[in-house]
Short mmCIF file of C-alpha atoms in Angstrom, two decimals:
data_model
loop_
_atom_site.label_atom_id
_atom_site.label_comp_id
_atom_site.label_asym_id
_atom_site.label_seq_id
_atom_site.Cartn_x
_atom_site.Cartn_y
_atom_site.Cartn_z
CA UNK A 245 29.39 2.74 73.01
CA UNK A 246 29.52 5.18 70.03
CA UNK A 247 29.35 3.59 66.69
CA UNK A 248 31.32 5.46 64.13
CA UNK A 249 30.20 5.58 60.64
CA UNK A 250 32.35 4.76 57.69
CA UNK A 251 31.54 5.78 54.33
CA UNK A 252 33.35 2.38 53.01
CA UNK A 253 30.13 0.68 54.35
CA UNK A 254 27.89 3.27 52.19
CA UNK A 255 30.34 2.40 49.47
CA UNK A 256 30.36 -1.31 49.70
CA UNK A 257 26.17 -1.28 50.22
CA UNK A 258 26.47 0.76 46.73
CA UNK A 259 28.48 -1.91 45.07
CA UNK A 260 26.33 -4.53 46.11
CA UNK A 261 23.27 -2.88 44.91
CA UNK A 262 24.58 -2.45 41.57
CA UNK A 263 25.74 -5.76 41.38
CA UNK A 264 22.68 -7.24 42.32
CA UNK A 265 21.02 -5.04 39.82
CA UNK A 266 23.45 -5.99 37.17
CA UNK A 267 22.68 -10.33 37.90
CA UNK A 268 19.54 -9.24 37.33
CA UNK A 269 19.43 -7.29 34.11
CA UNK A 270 21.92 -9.99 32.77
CA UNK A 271 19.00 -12.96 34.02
CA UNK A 272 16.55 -11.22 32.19
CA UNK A 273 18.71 -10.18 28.80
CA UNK A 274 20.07 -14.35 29.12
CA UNK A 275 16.45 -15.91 29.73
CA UNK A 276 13.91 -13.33 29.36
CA UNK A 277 15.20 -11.86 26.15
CA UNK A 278 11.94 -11.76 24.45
CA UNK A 279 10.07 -10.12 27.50
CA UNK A 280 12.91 -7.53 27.90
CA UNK A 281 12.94 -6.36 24.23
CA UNK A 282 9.30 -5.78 24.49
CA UNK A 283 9.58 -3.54 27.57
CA UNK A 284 12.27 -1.79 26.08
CA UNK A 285 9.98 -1.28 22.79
CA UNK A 286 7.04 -0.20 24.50
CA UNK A 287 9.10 2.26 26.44
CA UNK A 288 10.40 3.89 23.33
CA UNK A 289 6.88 3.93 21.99
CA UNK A 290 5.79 5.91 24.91
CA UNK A 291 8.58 8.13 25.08
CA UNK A 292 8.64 8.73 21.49
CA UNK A 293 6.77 11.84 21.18
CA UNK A 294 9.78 13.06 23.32
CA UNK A 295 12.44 11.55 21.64
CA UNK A 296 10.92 13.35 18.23
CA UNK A 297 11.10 16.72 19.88
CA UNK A 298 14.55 16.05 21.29
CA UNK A 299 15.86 15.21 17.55
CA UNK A 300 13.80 17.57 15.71
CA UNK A 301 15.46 20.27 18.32
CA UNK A 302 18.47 19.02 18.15
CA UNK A 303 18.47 18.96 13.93
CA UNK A 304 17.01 23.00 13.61
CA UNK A 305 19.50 24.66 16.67
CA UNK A 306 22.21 25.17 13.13
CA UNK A 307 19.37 26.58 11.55
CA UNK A 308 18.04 28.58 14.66
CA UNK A 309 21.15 29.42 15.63
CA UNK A 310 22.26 30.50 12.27
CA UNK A 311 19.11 32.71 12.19
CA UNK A 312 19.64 34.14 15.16
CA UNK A 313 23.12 35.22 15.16
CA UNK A 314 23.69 36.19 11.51
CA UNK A 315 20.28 37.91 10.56
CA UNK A 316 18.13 39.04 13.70
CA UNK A 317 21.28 40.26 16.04
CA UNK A 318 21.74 43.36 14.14
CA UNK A 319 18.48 44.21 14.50
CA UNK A 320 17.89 43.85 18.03
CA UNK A 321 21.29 45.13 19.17
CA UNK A 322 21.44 48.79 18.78
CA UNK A 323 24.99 49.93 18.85
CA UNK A 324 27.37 48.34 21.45
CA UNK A 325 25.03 48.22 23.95
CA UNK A 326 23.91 44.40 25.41
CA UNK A 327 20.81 43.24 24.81
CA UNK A 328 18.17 43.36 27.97
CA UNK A 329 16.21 39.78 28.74
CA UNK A 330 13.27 41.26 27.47
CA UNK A 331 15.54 41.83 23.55
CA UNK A 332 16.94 37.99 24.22
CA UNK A 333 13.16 36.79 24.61
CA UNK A 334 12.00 38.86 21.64
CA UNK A 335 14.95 37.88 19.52
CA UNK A 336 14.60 34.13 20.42
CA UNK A 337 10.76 33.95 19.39
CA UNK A 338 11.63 35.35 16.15
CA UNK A 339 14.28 33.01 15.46
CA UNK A 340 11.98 30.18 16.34
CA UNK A 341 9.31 31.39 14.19
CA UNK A 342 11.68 32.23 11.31
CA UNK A 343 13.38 28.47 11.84
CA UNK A 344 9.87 26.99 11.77
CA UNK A 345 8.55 28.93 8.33
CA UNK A 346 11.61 27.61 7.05
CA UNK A 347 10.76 24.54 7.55
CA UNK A 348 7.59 24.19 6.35
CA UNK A 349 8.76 26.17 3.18
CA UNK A 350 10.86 23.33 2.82
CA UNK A 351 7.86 20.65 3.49
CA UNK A 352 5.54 22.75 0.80
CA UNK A 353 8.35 22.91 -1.93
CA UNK A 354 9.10 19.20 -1.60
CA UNK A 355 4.99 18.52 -1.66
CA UNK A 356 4.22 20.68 -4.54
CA UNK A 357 7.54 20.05 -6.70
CA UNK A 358 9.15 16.72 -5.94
CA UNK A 359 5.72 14.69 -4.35
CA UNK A 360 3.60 15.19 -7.90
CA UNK A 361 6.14 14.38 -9.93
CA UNK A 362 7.30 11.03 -7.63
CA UNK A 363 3.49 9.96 -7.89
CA UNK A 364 3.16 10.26 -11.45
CA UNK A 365 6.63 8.05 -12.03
CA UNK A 366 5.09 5.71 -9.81
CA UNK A 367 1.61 5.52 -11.70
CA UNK A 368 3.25 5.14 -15.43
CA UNK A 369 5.03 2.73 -14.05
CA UNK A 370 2.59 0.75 -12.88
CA UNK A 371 0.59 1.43 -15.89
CA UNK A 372 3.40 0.63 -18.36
CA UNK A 373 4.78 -2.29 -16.61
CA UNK A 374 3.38 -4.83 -19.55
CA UNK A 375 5.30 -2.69 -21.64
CA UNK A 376 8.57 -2.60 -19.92
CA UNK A 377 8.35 -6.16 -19.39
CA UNK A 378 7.86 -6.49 -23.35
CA UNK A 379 10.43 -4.27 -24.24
CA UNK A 380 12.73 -6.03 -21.92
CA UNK A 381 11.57 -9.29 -23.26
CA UNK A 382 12.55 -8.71 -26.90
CA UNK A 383 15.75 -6.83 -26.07
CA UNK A 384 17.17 -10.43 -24.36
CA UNK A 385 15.92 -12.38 -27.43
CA UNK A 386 17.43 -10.21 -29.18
CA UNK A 387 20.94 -10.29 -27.55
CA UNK A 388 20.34 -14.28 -26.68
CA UNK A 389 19.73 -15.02 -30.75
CA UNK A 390 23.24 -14.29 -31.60
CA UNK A 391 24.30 -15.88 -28.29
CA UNK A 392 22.91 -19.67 -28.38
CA UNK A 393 24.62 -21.34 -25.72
CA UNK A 394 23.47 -18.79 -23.41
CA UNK A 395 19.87 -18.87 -24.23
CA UNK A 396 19.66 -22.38 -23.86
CA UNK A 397 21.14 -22.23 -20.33
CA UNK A 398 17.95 -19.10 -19.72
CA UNK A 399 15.49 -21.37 -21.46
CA UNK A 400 16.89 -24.22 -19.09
CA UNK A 401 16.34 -21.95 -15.75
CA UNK A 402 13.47 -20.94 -16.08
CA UNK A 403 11.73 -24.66 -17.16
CA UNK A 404 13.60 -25.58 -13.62
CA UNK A 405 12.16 -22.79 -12.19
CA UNK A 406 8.90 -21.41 -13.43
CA UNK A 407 7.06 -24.68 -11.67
CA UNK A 408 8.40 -23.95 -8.28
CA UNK A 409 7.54 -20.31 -8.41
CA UNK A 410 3.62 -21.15 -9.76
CA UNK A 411 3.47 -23.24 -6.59
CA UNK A 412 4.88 -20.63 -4.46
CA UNK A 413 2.33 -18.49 -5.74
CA UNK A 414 -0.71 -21.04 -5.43
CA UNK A 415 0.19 -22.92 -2.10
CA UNK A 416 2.11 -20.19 -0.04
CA UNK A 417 1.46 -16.38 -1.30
CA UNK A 418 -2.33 -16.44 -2.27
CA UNK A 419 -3.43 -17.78 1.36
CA UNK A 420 -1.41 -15.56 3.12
CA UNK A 421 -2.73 -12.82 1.12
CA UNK A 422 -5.42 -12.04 4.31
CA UNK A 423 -2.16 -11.83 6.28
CA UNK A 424 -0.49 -9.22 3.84
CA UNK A 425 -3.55 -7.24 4.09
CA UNK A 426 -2.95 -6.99 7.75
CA UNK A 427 0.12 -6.01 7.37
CA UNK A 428 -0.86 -3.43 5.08
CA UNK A 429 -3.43 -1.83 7.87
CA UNK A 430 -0.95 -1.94 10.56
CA UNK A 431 1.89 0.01 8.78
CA UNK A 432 -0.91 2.55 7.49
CA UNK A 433 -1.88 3.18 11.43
CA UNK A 434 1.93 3.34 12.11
CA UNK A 435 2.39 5.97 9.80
CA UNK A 436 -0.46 8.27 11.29
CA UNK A 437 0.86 7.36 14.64
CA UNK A 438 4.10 8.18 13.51
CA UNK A 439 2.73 11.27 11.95
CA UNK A 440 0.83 12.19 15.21
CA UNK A 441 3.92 11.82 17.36
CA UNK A 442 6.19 14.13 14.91
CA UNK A 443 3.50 16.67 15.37
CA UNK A 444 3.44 16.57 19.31
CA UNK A 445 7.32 16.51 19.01
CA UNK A 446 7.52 19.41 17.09
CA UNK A 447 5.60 21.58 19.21
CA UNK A 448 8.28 20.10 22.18
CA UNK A 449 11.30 20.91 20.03
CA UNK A 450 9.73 24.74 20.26
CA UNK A 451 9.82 24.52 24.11
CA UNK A 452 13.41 22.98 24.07
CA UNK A 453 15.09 25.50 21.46
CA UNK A 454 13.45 28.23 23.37
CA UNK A 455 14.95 27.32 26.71
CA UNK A 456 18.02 25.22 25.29
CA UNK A 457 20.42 27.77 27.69
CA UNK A 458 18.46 26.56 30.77
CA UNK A 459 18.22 23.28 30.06
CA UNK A 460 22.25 23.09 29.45
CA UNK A 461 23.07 24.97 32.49
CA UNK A 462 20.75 22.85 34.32
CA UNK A 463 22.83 19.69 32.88
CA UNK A 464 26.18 21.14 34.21
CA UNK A 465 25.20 21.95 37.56
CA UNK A 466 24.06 18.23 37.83
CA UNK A 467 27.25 17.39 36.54
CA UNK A 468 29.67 19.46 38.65
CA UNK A 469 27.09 18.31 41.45
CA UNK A 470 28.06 14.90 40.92
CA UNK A 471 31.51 15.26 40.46
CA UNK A 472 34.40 17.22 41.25
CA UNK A 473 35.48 19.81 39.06
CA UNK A 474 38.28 17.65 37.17
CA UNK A 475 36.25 14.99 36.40
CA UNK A 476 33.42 17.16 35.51
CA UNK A 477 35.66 19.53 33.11
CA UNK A 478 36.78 16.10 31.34
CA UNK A 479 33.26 15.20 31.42
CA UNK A 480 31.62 18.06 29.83
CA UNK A 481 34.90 18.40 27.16
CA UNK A 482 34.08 14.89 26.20
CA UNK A 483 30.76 15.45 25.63
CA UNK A 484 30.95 18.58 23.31
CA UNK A 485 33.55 16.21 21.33
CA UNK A 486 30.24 13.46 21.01
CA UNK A 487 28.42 16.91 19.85
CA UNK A 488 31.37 17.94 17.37
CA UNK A 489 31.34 14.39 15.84
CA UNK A 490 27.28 13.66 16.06
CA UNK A 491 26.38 16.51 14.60
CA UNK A 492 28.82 17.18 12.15
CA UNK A 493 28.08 14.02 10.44
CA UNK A 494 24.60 14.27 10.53
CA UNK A 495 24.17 17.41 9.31
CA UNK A 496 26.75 17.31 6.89
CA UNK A 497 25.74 14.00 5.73
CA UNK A 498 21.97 15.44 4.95
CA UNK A 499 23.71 18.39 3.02
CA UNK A 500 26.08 16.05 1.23
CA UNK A 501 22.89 13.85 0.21
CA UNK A 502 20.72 16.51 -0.63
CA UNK A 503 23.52 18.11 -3.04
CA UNK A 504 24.21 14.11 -4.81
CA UNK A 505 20.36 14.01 -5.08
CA UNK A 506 20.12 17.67 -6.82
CA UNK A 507 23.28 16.75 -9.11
CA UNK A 508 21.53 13.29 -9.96
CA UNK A 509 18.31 14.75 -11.19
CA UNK A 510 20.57 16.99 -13.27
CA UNK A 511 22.67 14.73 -14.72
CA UNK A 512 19.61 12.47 -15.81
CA UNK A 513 17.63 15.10 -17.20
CA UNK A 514 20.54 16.06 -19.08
CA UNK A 515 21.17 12.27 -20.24
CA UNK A 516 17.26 11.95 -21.02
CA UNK A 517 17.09 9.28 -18.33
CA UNK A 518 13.60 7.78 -18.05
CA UNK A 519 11.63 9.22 -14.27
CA UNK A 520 14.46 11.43 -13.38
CA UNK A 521 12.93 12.92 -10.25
CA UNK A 522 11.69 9.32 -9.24
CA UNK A 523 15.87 7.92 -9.22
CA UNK A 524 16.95 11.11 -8.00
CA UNK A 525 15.01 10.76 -5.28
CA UNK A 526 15.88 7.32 -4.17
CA UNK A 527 19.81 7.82 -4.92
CA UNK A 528 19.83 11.14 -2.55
CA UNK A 529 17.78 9.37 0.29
CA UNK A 530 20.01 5.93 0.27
CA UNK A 531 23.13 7.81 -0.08
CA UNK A 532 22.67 9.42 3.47
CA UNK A 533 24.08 5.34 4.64
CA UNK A 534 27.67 5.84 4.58
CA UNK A 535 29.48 3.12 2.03
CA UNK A 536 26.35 0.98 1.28
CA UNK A 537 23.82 3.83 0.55
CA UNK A 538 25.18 4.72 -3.08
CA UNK A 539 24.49 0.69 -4.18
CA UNK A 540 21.34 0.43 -2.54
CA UNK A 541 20.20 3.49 -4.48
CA UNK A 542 21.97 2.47 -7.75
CA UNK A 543 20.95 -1.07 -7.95
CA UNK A 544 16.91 -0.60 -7.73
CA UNK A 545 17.06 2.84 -9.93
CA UNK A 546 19.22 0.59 -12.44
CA UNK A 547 16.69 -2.31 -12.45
CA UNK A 548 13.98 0.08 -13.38
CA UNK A 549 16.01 1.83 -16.31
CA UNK A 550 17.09 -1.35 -17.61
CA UNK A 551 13.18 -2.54 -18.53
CA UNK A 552 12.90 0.61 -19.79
CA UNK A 553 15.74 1.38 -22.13
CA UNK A 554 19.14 -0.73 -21.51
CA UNK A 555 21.19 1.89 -23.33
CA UNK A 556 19.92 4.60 -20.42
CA UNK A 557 20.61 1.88 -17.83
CA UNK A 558 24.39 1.48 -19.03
CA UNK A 559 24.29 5.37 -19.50
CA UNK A 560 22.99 5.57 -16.26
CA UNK A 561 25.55 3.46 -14.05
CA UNK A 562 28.18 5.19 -15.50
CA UNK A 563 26.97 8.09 -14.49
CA UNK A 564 26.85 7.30 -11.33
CA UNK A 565 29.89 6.05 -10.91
CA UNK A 566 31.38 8.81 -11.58
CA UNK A 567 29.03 10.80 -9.20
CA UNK A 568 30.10 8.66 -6.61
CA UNK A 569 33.59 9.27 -7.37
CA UNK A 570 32.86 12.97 -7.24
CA UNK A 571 31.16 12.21 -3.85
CA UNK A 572 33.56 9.93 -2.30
CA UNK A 573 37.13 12.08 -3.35
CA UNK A 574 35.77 15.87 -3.78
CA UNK A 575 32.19 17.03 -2.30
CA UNK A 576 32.08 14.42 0.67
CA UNK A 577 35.65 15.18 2.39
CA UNK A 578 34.98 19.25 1.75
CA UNK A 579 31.50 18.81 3.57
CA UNK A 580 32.16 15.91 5.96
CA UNK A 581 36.26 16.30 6.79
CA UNK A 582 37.34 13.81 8.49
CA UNK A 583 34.63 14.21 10.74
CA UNK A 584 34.45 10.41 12.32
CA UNK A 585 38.41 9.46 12.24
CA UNK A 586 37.63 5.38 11.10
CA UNK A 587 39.32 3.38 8.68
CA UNK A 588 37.11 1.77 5.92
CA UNK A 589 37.18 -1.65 7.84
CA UNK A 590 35.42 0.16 11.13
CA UNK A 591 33.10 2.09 8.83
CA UNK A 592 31.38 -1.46 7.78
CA UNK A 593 31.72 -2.79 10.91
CA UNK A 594 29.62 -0.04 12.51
CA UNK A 595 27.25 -0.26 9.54
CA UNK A 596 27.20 -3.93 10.06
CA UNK A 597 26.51 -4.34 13.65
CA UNK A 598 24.09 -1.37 14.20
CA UNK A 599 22.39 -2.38 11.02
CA UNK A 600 21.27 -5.46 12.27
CA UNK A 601 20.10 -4.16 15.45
CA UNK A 602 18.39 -1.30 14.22
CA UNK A 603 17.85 -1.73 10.68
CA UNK A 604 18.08 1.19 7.86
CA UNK A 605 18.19 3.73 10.98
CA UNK A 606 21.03 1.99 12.54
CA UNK A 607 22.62 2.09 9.22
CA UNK A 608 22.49 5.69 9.37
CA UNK A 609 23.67 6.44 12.76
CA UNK A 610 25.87 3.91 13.38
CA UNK A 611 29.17 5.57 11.48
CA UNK A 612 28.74 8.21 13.82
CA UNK A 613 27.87 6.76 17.00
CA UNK A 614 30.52 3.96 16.85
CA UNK A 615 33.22 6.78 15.84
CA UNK A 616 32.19 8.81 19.30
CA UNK A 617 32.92 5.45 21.21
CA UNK A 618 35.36 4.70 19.28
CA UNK A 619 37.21 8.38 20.35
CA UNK A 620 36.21 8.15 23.54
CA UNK A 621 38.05 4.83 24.38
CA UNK A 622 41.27 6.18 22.74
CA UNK A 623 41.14 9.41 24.68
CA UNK A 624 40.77 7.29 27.50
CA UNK A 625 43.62 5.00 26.59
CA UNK A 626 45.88 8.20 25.93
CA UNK A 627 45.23 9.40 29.39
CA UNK A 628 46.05 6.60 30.81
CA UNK A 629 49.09 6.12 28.90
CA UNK A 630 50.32 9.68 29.34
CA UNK A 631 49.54 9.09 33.20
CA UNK A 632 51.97 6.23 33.13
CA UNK A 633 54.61 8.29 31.03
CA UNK A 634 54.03 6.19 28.14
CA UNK A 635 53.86 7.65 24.72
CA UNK A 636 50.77 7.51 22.83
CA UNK A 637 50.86 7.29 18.88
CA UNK A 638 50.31 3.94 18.19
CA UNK A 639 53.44 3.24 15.81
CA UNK A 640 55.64 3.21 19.12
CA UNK A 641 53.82 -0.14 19.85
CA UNK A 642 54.00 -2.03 16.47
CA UNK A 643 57.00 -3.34 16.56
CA UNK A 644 56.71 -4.18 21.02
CA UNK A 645 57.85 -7.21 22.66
CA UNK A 646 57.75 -5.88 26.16
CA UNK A 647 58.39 -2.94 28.04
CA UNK A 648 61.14 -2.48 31.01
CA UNK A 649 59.40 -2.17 33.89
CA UNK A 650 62.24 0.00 35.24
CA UNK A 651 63.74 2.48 32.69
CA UNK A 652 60.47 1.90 30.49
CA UNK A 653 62.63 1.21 27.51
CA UNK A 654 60.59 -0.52 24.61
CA UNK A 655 62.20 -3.71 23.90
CA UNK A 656 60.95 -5.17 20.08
CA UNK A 657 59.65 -8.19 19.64
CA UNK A 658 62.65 -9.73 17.53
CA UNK A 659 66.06 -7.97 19.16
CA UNK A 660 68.13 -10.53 17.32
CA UNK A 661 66.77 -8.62 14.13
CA UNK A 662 66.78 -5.65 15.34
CA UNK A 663 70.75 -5.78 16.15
CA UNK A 664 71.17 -7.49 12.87
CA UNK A 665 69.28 -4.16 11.34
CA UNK A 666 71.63 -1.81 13.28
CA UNK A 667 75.07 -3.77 12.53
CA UNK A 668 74.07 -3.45 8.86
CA UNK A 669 73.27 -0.20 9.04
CA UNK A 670 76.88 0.66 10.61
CA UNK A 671 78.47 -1.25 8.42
CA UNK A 672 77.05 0.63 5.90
#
């Protein structure tokens, strides 16, 4: 006897597999949690090298791109004639080396301009601390003198207080000061190691911009490989939208940050603000987190103006709320658009969720990331709904009891009020 083979078997073996892989994954995540972050971790730590080249490429194509199309073309291209492979490999080099001197003009004018000056902010504060603190001091008496009720609630505080921090000092922080140490030697060897893996993945990000084409066309031919050509069109359309909305935000984030921290360091060197380069510095870096990055910025640089001169530090936060104003209505929507598509509410949830995973980077990405999934489900819902004939904008369903599973006619959740609405409105 002949045995006949159906692919519903191969199917069905394939749904088992991945089910049994799935129990598995979920075992470990439920029981093994511990053991499964750390494989993840060291995985990444491995592959990070990689991962640096991968973002480093992906964050210099504008720029190489740019480069190439707008200032080296013309000079390759003679007439209308089309450029021969050997032209395209000369033209690409250039770009790359161009892209890369760019770069490191940017590194050099941010080491010899912006690093000396951060470094001596840093040391006169540390060196004038005493003073601040004095200054600071006699400014509250000051304000407290005429104030009496309030300084005897202070003066109360800190009695209550100052006991319980000496023996937080004495029991808990000098002992573990061995420990901080520690600390203190394992972040400096992450930083080289850090600094040793951006090095290796810049020298990848060379080899990926200077095949890019390959590696793309290699991508699709998996893809169409894998599926047929209707799913793989929808496929690859979906993911140039994740590139649209990625990229977009990121780079137009770092130009809209970059531009707030060049405005900042004008603004307080216009306003005589104490270690303007210093506060610049830290509002242009926290503003690249959407919603939360202008107060994480504001709050520390205020702090620090406040022990210095309190008129500056008022001064200063109106200043930058108004820059943020500027940001948030004028600069950010001409750079940014409406590049993500959320609502305020989704904004901090993304910031909320991936910041707790991930930290400051989460806090970074996650606008962006949760705005692709975010599209991508409602494409997919739209689809689905324009499959089924059913319309898509989302007002049609606010008002829904039910649909008729015949004629499709939306019925509303109150008809008695509904047909109360419409007899007034003929009346009428």
């Amino acid at each position: 006897m002949k045995f006949r083979w159906d692919k519903k078997y191969l199917y069905w073996g394939i749904t088992a597999l991945l089910v049994i892989g799935a129990s598995i994954c979920l075992f470990f995540l439920m029981f093994r949690g511990a053991n499964f972050k750390d494989g993840v971790a060291q995985i990444i730590s491995i592959a990070m090298p990689i991962i640096d080249g991968l973002v480093l490429a992906y964050l210099l194509t504008p720029v190489l791109n740019f480069i190439e199309k707008q200032a080296l073309r013309h000079v390759f291209k003679k007439g209308r004639q089309a450029l021969t492979d050997k032209q395209k490999k000369y033209l690409r080099m250039s770009a790359i080396v161009l892209t890369l001197l760019f770069v490191v003009l940017i590194i050099y004018a941010f080491s010899s301009v912006v690093l000396p000056q951060l470094f001596k902010s840093i040391q006169s504060i540390v060196f004038q601390f005493p003073v601040y603190v004095n200054n600071l001091t006699a400014w509250l008496q000051k304000v407290l003198a005429d104030n009496p009720e309030v300084e005897s609630y202070i003066n109360d505080l800190i009695n209550t207080y100052t006991p319980e921090l000496r023996s937080w000092m004495n029991d808990t922080l000098l002992p573990q000061m061995n420990a901080v140490l520690k600390v203190v030697s394992n972040y400096a060897f992450n930083v080289l190691k850090a600094l040793w893996n951006m090095i290796i993945g810049l020298i990848m990000s060379v080899y990926i911009m200077g095949s890019k084409e390959k590696f793309i066309g290699q991508a699709k031919k998996a893809i169409y490989s894998a599926m047929d050509i209707k799913r793989a069109n929808s496929f690859i359309e979906d993911i140039r939208f994740v590139h649209r909305t990625f990229g977009g935000f990121i780079s137009g984030k770092l130009l809209d940050s970059l531009l707030i921290g060049i405005l900042c360091f004008a603004g307080t060197s216009i306003m005589g603000t104490p270690y303007p380069v210093l506060i610049s510095v830290i509002i242009g870096v926290t503003n690249i987190v959407p919603f939360f990055g202008p107060y994480l910025g504001a709050i520390p640089s205020a702090l620090l103006i406040l022990m210095i001169d309190p008129i500056q530090c008022l001064y200063f936060l109106i200043f930058i709320l108004v820059l943020q104003q500027f940001d948030g209505n004028i600069l950010g929507p001409k750079i940014l658009g409406d590049s993500t598509g959320l609502s305020s509410f989704w904004v901090i949830f993304s910031i909320t969720i991936f910041g707790g995973f991930m930290g400051v980077p989460g806090m970074v990405i996650g606008v962006p990331t949760f705005a692709v999934i975010y599209a991508l489900c409602r494409r997919w819902i739209n689809r689905n709904l324009a499959k089924k004939k059913l319309p898509t904008e989302t007002e049609e369903y606010k008002e829904l009891g039910r649909i008729d599973e015949t004629s499709k006619e939306f019925i509303p959740c109150h008809p008695a009020e509904e047909s109360e609405e419409k007899q007034s409105k003929e009346d009428k």
